[in-house]
PDB file of C-alpha atoms in Angstrom:
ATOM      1  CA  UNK A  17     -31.238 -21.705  -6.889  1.00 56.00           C
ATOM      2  CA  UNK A  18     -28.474 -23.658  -5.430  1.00 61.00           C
ATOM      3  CA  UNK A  19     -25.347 -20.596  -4.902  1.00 61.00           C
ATOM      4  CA  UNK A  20     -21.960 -23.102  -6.651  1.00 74.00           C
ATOM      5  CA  UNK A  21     -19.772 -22.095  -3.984  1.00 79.00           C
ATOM      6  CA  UNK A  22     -16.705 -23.583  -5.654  1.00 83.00           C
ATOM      7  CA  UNK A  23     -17.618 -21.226  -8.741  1.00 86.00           C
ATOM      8  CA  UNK A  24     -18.386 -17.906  -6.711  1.00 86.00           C
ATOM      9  CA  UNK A  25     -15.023 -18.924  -5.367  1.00 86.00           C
ATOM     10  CA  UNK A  26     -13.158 -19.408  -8.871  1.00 87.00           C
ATOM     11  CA  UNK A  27     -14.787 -16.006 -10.173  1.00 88.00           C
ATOM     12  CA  UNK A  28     -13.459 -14.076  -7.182  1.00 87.00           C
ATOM     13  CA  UNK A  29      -9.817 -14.956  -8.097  1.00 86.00           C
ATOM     14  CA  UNK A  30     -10.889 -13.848 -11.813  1.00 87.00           C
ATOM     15  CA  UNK A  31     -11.661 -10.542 -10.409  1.00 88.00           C
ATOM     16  CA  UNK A  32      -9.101 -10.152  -8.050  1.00 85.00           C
ATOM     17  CA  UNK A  33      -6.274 -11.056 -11.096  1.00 84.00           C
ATOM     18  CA  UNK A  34      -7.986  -9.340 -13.759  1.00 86.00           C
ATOM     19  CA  UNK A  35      -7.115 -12.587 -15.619  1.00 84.00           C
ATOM     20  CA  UNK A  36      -8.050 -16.174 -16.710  1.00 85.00           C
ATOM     21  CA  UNK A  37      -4.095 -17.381 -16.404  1.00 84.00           C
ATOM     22  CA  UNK A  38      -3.198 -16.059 -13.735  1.00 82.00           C
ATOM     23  CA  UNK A  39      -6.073 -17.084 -11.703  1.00 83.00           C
ATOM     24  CA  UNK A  40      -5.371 -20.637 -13.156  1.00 83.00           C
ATOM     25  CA  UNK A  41      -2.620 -20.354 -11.689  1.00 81.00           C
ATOM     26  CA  UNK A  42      -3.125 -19.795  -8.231  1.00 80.00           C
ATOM     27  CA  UNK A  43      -5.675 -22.726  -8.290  1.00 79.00           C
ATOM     28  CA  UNK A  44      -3.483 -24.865  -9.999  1.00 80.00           C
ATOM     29  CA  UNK A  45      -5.505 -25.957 -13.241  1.00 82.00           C
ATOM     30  CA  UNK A  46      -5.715 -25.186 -16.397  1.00 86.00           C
ATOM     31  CA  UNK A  47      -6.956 -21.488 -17.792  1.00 84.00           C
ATOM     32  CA  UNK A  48      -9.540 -23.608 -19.803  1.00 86.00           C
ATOM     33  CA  UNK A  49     -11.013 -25.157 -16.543  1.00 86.00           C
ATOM     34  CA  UNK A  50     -11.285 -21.461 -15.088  1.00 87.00           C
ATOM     35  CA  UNK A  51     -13.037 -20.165 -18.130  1.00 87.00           C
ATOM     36  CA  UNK A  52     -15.371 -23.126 -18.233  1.00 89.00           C
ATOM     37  CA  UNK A  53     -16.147 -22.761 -14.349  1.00 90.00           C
ATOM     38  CA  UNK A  54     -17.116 -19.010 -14.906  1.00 89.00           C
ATOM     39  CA  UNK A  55     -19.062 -19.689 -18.241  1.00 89.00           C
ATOM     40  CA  UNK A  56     -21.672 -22.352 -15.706  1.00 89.00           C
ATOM     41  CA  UNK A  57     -21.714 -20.003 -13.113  1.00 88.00           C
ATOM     42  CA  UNK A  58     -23.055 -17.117 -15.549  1.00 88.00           C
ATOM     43  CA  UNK A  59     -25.458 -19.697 -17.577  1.00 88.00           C
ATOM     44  CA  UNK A  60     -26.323 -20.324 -13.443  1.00 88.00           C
ATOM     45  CA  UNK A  61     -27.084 -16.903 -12.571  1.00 87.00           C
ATOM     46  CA  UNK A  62     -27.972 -15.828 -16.313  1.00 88.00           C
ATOM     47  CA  UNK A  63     -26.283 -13.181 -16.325  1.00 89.00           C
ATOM     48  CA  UNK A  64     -22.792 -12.083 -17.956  1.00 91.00           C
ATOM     49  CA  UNK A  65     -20.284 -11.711 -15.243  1.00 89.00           C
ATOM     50  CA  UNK A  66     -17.099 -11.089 -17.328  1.00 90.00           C
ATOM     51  CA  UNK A  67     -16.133  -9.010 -20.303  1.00 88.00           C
ATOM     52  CA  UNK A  68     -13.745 -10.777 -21.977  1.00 79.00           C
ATOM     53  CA  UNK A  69     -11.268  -9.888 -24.705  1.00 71.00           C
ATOM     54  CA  UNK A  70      -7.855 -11.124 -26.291  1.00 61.00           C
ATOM     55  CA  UNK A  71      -5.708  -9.101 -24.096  1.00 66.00           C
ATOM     56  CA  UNK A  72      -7.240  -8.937 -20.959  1.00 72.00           C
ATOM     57  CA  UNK A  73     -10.474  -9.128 -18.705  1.00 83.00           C
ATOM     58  CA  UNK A  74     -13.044  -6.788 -16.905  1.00 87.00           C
ATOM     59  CA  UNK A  75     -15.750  -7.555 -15.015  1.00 90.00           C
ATOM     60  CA  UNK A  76     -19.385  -6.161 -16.493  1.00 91.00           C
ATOM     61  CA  UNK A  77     -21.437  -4.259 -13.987  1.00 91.00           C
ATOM     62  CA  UNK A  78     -23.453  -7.384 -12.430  1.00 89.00           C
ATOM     63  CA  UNK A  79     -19.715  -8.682 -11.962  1.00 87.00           C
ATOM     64  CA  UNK A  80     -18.786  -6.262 -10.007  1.00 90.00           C
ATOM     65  CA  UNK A  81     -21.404  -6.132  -7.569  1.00 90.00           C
ATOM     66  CA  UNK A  82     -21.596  -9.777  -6.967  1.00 88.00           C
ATOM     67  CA  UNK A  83     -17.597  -9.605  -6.248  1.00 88.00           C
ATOM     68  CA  UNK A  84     -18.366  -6.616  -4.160  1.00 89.00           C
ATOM     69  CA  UNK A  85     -21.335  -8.401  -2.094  1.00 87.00           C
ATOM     70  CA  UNK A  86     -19.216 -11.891  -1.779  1.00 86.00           C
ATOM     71  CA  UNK A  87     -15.897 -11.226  -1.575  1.00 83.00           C
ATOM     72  CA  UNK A  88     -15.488 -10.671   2.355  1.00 84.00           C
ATOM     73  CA  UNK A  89     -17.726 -13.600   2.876  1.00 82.00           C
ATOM     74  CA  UNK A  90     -15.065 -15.627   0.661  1.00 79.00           C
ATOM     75  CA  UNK A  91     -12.155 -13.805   2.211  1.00 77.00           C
ATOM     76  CA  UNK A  92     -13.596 -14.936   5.266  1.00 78.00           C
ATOM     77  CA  UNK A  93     -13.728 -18.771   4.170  1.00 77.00           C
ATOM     78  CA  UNK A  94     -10.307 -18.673   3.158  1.00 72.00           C
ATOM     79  CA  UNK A  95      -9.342 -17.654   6.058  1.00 72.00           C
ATOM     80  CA  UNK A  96     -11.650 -19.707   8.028  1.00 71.00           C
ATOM     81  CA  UNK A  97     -10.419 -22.912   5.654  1.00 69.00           C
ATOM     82  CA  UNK A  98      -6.796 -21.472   6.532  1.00 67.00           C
ATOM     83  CA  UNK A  99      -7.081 -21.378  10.365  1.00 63.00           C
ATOM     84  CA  UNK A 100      -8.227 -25.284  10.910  1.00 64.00           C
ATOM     85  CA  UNK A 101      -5.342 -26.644   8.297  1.00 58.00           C
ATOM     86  CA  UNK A 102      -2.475 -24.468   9.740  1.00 55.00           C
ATOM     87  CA  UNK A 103      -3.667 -26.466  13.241  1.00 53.00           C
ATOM     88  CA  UNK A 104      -1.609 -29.178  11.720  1.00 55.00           C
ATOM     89  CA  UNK A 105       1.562 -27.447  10.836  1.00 60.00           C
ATOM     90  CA  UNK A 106       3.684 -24.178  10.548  1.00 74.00           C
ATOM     91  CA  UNK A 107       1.545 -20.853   8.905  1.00 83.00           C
ATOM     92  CA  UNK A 108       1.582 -21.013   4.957  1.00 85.00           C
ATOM     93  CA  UNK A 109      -0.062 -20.480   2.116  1.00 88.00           C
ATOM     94  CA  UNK A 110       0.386 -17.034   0.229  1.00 91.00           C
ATOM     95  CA  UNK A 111       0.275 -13.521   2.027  1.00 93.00           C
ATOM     96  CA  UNK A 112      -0.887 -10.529  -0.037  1.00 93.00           C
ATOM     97  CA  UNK A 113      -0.062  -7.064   1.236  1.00 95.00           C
ATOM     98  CA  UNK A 114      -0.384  -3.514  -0.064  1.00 94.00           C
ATOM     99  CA  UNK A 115       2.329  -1.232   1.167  1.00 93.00           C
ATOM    100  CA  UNK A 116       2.668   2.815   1.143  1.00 90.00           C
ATOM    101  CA  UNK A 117       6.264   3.361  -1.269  1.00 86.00           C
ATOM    102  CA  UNK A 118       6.862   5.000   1.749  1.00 85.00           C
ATOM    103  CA  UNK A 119       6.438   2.974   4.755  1.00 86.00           C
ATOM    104  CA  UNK A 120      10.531   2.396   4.990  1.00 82.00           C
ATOM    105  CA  UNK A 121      10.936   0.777   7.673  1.00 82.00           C
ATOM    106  CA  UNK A 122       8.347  -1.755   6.874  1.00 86.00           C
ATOM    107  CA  UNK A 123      10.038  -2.156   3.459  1.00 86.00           C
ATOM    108  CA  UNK A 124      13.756  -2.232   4.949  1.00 81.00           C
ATOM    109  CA  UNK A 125      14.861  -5.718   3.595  1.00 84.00           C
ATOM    110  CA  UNK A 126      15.977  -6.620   7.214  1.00 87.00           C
ATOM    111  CA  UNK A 127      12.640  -6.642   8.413  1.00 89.00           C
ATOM    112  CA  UNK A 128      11.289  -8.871   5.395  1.00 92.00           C
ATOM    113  CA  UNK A 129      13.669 -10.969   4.789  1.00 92.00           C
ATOM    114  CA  UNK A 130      13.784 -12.016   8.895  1.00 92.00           C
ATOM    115  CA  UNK A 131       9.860 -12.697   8.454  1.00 93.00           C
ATOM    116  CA  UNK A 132      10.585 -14.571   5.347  1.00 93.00           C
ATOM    117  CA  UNK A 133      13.346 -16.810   6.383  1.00 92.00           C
ATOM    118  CA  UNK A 134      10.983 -17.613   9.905  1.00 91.00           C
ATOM    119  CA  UNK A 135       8.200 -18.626   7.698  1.00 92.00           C
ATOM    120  CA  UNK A 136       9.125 -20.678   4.667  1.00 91.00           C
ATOM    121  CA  UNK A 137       5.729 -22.202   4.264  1.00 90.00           C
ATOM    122  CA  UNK A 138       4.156 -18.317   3.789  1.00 92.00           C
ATOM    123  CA  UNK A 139       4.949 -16.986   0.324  1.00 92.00           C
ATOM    124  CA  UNK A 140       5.006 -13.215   0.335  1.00 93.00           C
ATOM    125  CA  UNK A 141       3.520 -10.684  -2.213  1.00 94.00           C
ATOM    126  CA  UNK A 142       3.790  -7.368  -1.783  1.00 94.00           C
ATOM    127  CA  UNK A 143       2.072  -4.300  -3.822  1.00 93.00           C
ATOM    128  CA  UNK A 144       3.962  -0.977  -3.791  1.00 91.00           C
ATOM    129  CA  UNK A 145       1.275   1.031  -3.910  1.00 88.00           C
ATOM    130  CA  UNK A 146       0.378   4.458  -2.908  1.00 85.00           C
ATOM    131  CA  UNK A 147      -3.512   4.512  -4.307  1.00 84.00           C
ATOM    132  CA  UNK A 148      -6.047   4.571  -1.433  1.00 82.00           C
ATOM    133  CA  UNK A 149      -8.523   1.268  -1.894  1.00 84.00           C
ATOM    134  CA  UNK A 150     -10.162  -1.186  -0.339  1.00 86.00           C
ATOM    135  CA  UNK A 151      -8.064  -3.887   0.254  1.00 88.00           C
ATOM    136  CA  UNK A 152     -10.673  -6.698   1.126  1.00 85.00           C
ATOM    137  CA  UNK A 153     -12.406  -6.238  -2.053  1.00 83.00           C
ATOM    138  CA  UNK A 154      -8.954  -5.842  -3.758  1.00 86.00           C
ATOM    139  CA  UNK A 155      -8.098  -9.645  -2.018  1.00 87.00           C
ATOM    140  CA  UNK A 156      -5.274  -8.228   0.338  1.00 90.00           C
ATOM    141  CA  UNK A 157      -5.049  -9.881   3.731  1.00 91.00           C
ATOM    142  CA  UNK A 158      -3.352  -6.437   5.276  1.00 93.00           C
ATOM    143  CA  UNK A 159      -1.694  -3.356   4.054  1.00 93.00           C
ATOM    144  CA  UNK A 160       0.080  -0.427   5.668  1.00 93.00           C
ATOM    145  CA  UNK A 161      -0.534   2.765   5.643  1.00 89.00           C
ATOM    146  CA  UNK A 162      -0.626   5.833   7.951  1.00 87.00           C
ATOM    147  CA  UNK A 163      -2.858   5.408  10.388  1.00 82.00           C
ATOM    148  CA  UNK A 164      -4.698   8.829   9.373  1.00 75.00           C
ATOM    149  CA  UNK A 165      -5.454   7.702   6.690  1.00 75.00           C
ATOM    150  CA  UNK A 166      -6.772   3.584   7.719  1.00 83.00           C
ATOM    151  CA  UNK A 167     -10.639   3.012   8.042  1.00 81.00           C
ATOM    152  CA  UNK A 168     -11.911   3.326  11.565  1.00 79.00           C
ATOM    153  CA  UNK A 169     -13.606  -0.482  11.179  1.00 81.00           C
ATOM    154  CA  UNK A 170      -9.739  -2.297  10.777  1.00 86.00           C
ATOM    155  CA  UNK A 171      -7.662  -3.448  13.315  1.00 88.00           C
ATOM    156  CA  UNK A 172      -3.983  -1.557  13.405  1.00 89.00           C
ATOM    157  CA  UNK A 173      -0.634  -2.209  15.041  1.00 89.00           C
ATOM    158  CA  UNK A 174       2.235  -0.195  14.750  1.00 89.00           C
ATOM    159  CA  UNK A 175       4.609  -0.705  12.651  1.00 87.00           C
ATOM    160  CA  UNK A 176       7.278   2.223  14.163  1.00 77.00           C
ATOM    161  CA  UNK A 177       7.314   5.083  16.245  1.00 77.00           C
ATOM    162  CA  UNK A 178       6.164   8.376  15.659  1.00 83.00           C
ATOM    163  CA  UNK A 179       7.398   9.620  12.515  1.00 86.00           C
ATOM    164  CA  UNK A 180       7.644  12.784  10.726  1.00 90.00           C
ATOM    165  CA  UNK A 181       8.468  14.535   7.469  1.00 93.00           C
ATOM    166  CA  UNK A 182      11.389  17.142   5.927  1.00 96.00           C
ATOM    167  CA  UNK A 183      12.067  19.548   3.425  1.00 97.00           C
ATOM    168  CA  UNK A 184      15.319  18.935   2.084  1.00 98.00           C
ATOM    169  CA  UNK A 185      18.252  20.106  -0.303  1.00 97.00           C
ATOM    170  CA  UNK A 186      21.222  19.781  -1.253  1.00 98.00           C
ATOM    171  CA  UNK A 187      24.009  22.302   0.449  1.00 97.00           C
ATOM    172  CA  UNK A 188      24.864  23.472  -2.916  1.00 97.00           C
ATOM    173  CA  UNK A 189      21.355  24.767  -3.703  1.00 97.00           C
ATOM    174  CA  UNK A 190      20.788  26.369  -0.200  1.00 96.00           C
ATOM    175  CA  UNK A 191      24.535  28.258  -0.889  1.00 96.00           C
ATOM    176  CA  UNK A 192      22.947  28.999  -4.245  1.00 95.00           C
ATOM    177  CA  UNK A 193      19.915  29.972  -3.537  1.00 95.00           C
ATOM    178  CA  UNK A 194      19.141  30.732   0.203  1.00 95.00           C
ATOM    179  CA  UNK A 195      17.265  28.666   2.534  1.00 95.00           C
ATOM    180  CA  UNK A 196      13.774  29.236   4.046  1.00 95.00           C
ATOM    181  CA  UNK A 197      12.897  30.442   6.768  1.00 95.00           C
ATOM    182  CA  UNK A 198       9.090  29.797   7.330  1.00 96.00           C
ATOM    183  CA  UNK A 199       6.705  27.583   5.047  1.00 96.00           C
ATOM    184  CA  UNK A 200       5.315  30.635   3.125  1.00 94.00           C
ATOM    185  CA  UNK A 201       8.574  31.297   1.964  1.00 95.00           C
ATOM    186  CA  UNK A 202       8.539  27.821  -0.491  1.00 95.00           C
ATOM    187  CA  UNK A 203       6.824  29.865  -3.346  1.00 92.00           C
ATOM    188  CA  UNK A 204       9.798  31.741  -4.239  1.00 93.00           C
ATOM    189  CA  UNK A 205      11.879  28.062  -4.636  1.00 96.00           C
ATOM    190  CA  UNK A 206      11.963  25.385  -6.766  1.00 96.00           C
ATOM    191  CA  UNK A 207      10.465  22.775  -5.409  1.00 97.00           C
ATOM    192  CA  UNK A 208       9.989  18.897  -6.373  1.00 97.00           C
ATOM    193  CA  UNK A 209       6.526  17.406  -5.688  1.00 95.00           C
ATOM    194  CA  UNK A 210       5.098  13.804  -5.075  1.00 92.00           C
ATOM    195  CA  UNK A 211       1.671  13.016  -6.549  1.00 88.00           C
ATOM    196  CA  UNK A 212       0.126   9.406  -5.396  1.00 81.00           C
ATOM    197  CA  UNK A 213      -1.291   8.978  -9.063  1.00 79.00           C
ATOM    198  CA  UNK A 214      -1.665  10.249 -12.564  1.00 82.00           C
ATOM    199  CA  UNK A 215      -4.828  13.259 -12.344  1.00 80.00           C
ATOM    200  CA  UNK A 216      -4.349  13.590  -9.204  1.00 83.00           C
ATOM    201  CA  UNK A 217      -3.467  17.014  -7.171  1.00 86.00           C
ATOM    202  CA  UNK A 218       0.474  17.093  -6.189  1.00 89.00           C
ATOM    203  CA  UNK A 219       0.310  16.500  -2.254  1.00 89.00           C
ATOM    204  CA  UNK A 220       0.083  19.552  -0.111  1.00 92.00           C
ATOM    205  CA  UNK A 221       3.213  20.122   2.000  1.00 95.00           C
ATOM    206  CA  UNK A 222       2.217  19.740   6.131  1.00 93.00           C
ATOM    207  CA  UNK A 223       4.107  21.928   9.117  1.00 95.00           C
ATOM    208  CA  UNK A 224       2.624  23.156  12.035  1.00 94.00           C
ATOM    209  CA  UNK A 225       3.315  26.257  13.596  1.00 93.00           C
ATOM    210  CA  UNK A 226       2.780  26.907  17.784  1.00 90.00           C
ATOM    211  CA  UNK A 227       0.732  23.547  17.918  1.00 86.00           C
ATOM    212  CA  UNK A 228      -1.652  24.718  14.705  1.00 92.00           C
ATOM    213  CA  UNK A 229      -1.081  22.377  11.652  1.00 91.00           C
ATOM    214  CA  UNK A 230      -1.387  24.307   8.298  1.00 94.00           C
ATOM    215  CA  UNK A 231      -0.862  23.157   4.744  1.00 92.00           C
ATOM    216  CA  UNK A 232       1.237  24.776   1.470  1.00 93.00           C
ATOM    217  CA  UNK A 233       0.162  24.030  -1.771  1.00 91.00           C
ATOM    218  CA  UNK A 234       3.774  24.341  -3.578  1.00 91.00           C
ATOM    219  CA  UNK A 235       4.331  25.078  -7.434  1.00 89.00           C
ATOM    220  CA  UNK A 236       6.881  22.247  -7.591  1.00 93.00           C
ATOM    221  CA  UNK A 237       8.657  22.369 -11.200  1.00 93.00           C
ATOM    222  CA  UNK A 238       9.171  18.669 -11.340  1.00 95.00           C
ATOM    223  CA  UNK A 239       6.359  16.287 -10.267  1.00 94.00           C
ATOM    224  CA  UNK A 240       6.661  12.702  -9.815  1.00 94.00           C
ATOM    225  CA  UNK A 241       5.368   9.854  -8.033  1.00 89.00           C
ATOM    226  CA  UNK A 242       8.970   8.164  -7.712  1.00 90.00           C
ATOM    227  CA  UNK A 243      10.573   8.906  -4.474  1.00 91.00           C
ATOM    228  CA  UNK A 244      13.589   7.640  -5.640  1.00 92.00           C
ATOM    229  CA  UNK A 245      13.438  10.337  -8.218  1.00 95.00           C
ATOM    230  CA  UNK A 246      13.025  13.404  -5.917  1.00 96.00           C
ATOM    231  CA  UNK A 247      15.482  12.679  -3.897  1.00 96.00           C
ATOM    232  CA  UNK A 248      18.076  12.227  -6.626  1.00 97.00           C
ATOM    233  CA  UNK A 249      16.835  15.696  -8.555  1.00 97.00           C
ATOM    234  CA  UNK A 250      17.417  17.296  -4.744  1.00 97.00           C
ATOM    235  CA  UNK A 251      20.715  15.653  -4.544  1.00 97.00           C
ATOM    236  CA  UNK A 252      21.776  17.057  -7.893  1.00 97.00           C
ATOM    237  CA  UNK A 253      21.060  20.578  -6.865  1.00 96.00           C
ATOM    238  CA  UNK A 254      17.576  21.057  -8.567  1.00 96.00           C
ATOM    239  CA  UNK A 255      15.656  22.275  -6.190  1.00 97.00           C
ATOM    240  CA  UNK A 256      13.879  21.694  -2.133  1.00 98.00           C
ATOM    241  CA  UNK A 257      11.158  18.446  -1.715  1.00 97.00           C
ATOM    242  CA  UNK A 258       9.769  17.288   1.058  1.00 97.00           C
ATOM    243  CA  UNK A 259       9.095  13.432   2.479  1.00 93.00           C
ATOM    244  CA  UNK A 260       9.448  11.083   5.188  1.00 91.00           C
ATOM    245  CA  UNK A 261      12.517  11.579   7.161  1.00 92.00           C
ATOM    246  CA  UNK A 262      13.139   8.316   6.893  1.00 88.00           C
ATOM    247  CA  UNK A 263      13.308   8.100   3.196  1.00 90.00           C
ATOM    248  CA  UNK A 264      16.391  11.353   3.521  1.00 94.00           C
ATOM    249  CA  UNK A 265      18.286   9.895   6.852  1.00 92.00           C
ATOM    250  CA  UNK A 266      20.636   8.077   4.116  1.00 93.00           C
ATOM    251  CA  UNK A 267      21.408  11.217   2.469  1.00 96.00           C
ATOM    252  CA  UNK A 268      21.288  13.725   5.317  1.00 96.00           C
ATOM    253  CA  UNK A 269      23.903  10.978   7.371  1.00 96.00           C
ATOM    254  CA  UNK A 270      26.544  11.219   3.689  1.00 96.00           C
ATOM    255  CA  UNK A 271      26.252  15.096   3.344  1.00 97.00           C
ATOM    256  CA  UNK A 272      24.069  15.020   0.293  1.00 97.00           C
ATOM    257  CA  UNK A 273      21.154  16.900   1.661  1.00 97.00           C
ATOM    258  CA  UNK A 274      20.680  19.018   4.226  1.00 97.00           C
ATOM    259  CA  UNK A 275      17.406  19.640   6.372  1.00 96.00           C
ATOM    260  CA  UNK A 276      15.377  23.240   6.006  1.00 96.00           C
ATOM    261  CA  UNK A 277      12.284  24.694   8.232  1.00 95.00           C
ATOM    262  CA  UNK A 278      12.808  21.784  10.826  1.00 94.00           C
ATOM    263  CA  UNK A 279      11.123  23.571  13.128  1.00 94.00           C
ATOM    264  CA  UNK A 280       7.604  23.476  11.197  1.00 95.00           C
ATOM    265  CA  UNK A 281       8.378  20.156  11.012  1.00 93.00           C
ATOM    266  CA  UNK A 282       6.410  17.754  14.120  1.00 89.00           C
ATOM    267  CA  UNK A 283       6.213  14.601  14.746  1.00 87.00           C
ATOM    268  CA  UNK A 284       3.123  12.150  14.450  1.00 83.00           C
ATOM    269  CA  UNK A 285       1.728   8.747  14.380  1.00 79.00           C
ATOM    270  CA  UNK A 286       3.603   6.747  11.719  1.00 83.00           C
ATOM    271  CA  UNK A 287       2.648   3.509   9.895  1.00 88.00           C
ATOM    272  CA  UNK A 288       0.395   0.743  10.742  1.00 91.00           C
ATOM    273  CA  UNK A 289      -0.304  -2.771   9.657  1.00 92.00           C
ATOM    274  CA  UNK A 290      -3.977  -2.683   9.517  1.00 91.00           C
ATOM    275  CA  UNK A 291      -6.270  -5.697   8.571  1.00 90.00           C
ATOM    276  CA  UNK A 292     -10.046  -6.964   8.587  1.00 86.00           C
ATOM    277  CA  UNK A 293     -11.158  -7.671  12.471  1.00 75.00           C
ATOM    278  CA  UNK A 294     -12.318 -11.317  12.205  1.00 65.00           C
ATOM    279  CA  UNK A 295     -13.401 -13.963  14.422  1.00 54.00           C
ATOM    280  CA  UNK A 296     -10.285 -15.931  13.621  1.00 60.00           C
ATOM    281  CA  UNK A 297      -7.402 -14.700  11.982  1.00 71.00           C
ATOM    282  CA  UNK A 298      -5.382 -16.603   9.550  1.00 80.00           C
ATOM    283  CA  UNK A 299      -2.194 -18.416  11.102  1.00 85.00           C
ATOM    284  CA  UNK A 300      -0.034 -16.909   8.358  1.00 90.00           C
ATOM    285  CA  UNK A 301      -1.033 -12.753   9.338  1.00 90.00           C
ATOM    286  CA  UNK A 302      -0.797 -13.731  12.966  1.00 90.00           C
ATOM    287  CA  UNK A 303       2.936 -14.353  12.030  1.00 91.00           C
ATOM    288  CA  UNK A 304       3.706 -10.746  10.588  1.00 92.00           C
ATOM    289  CA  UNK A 305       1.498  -9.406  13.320  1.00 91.00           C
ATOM    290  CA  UNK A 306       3.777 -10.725  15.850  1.00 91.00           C
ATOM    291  CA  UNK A 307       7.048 -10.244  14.004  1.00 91.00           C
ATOM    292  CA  UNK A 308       6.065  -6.693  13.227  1.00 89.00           C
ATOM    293  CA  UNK A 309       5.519  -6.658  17.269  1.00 87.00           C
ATOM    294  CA  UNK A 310       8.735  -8.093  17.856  1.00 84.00           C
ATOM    295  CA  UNK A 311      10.724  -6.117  15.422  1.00 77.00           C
ATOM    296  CA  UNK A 312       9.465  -2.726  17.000  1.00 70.00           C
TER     297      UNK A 312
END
């Protein structure tokens, strides 16, 4: 059987979108010429590839394996297809990235917008995301994360320096209440936790004491996965939570909070733009590779 590699192609955007319109969209036809492309390729293959319904689309189980089996082969001929037509001409085409909610610096809209207004032919779509996946199956070309946390088989570059994270509070609940002075002390606070996801664990708070790292599982009264939101409950008075430093400097530099156990508190390899390693990589991530090299 012949593989319709112009199909296999259509049904990966399906599955990366999750939808008929939207990949439609991207290709520039019409939904009905999408859902007529993936109904051939399943007569092809005779097999159904995609649950559909009235609201929204799902791939069945043989859908997701062959997405899983040819999507870095397709990534792979976009970018391929990408490389030889950017020979003519500036990088472009669209540039999908998943970002930590708490890589700031890679966020701070100096840094995008410069990238943006030195590449108008690249359109930009960013993911806010703090779930762990994989992003060529997912159809990013690059995320960033921490690098402890970034498969060994990508390639990396650093975003920043070393970074590291904080408890904070507000001066008025460290007059109220007392500040502490070791880790194991947290229990008797109210604290304000980050989780990455619904179902999932509230993250363990990291210091390090004479070299040794150690973890405390806080009982944090409030739990969110909005950073935004701890810091303004910690402004307010509520309580102690802990982050990035660079998601408090704002706050620390106006007054609003005030650092506690700095001294359990090291620093360590930040963020990373991490990525596929391929033969040739696309014109338009070469770009943010070397601004992201620049901008450091």
């Amino acid at each position: 059987m012949e593989p319709d590699l112009n199909a296999l192609a259509v049904f990966a955007l399906v599955a990366e979108e999750r939808s008929f319109r939207a990949a439609a969209d991207r290709l520039g036809v019409t939904r009905s010429a999408v859902s007529q492309t993936i109904r051939r390729l399943e007569e092809t293959l005779g097999i159904a590839l995609v649950q559909r319904t009235t609201r929204s689309v799902s791939l069945t189980e043989a859908g997701e394996r062959l997405f899983a089996e040819t999507a870095p082969a397709i990534a792979e001929m976009r970018a391929a297809i990408e490389t030889t037509g950017n020979l003519r001409g500036l990088p472009r085409g669209q540039l999908r990235l998943a970002v930590s909610s708490i890589a700031e610096r890679f966020l701070a809209g100096p840094f995008l917008a410069a990238f943006a207004e030195a590449n108008p032919q690249i359109q930009i779509d960013i993911t806010v995301t703090d779930e762990e996946f994989d992003i060529v199956a997912e159809g990013y070309d690059a995320g960033v994360r921490l690098g402890e946390v970034i498969e060994q088989d990508m390639i990396a570059v650093s975003v920043a320096g070393d970074e590291r994270q904080l408890a904070v509070c507000a001066p008025a609940y460290r007059d109220r209440f007392g500040a502490p002075s070791h880790p194991s002390e947290l229990a008797g606070h109210r604290c304000i936790g980050w989780r990455p996801a619904p179902k999932v664990a509230p993250y363990r708070w990291e210091f390090a004491e004479r070299g040794k790292e150690f973890s405390v599982a806080v009982a944090p009264e409030i739990t969110t996965n909005d950073m935004a939101l701890m810091i303004k409950l910690a402004v307010a008075g509520y309580g102690i939570t802990f982050g990035m430093e660079a998601s408090f400097r704002a706050s620390i530099e106006r007054g609003e909070l005030v650092s506690v156990l700095e001294e359990y508190c090291p620093r360590f390899a930040g963020f990373y733009l991490y990525y596929p390693s391929r033969r040739n990589t696309a014109s338009k991530l070469r770009a943010l590779i070397d601004h992201v090299q620049r901008f450091r």
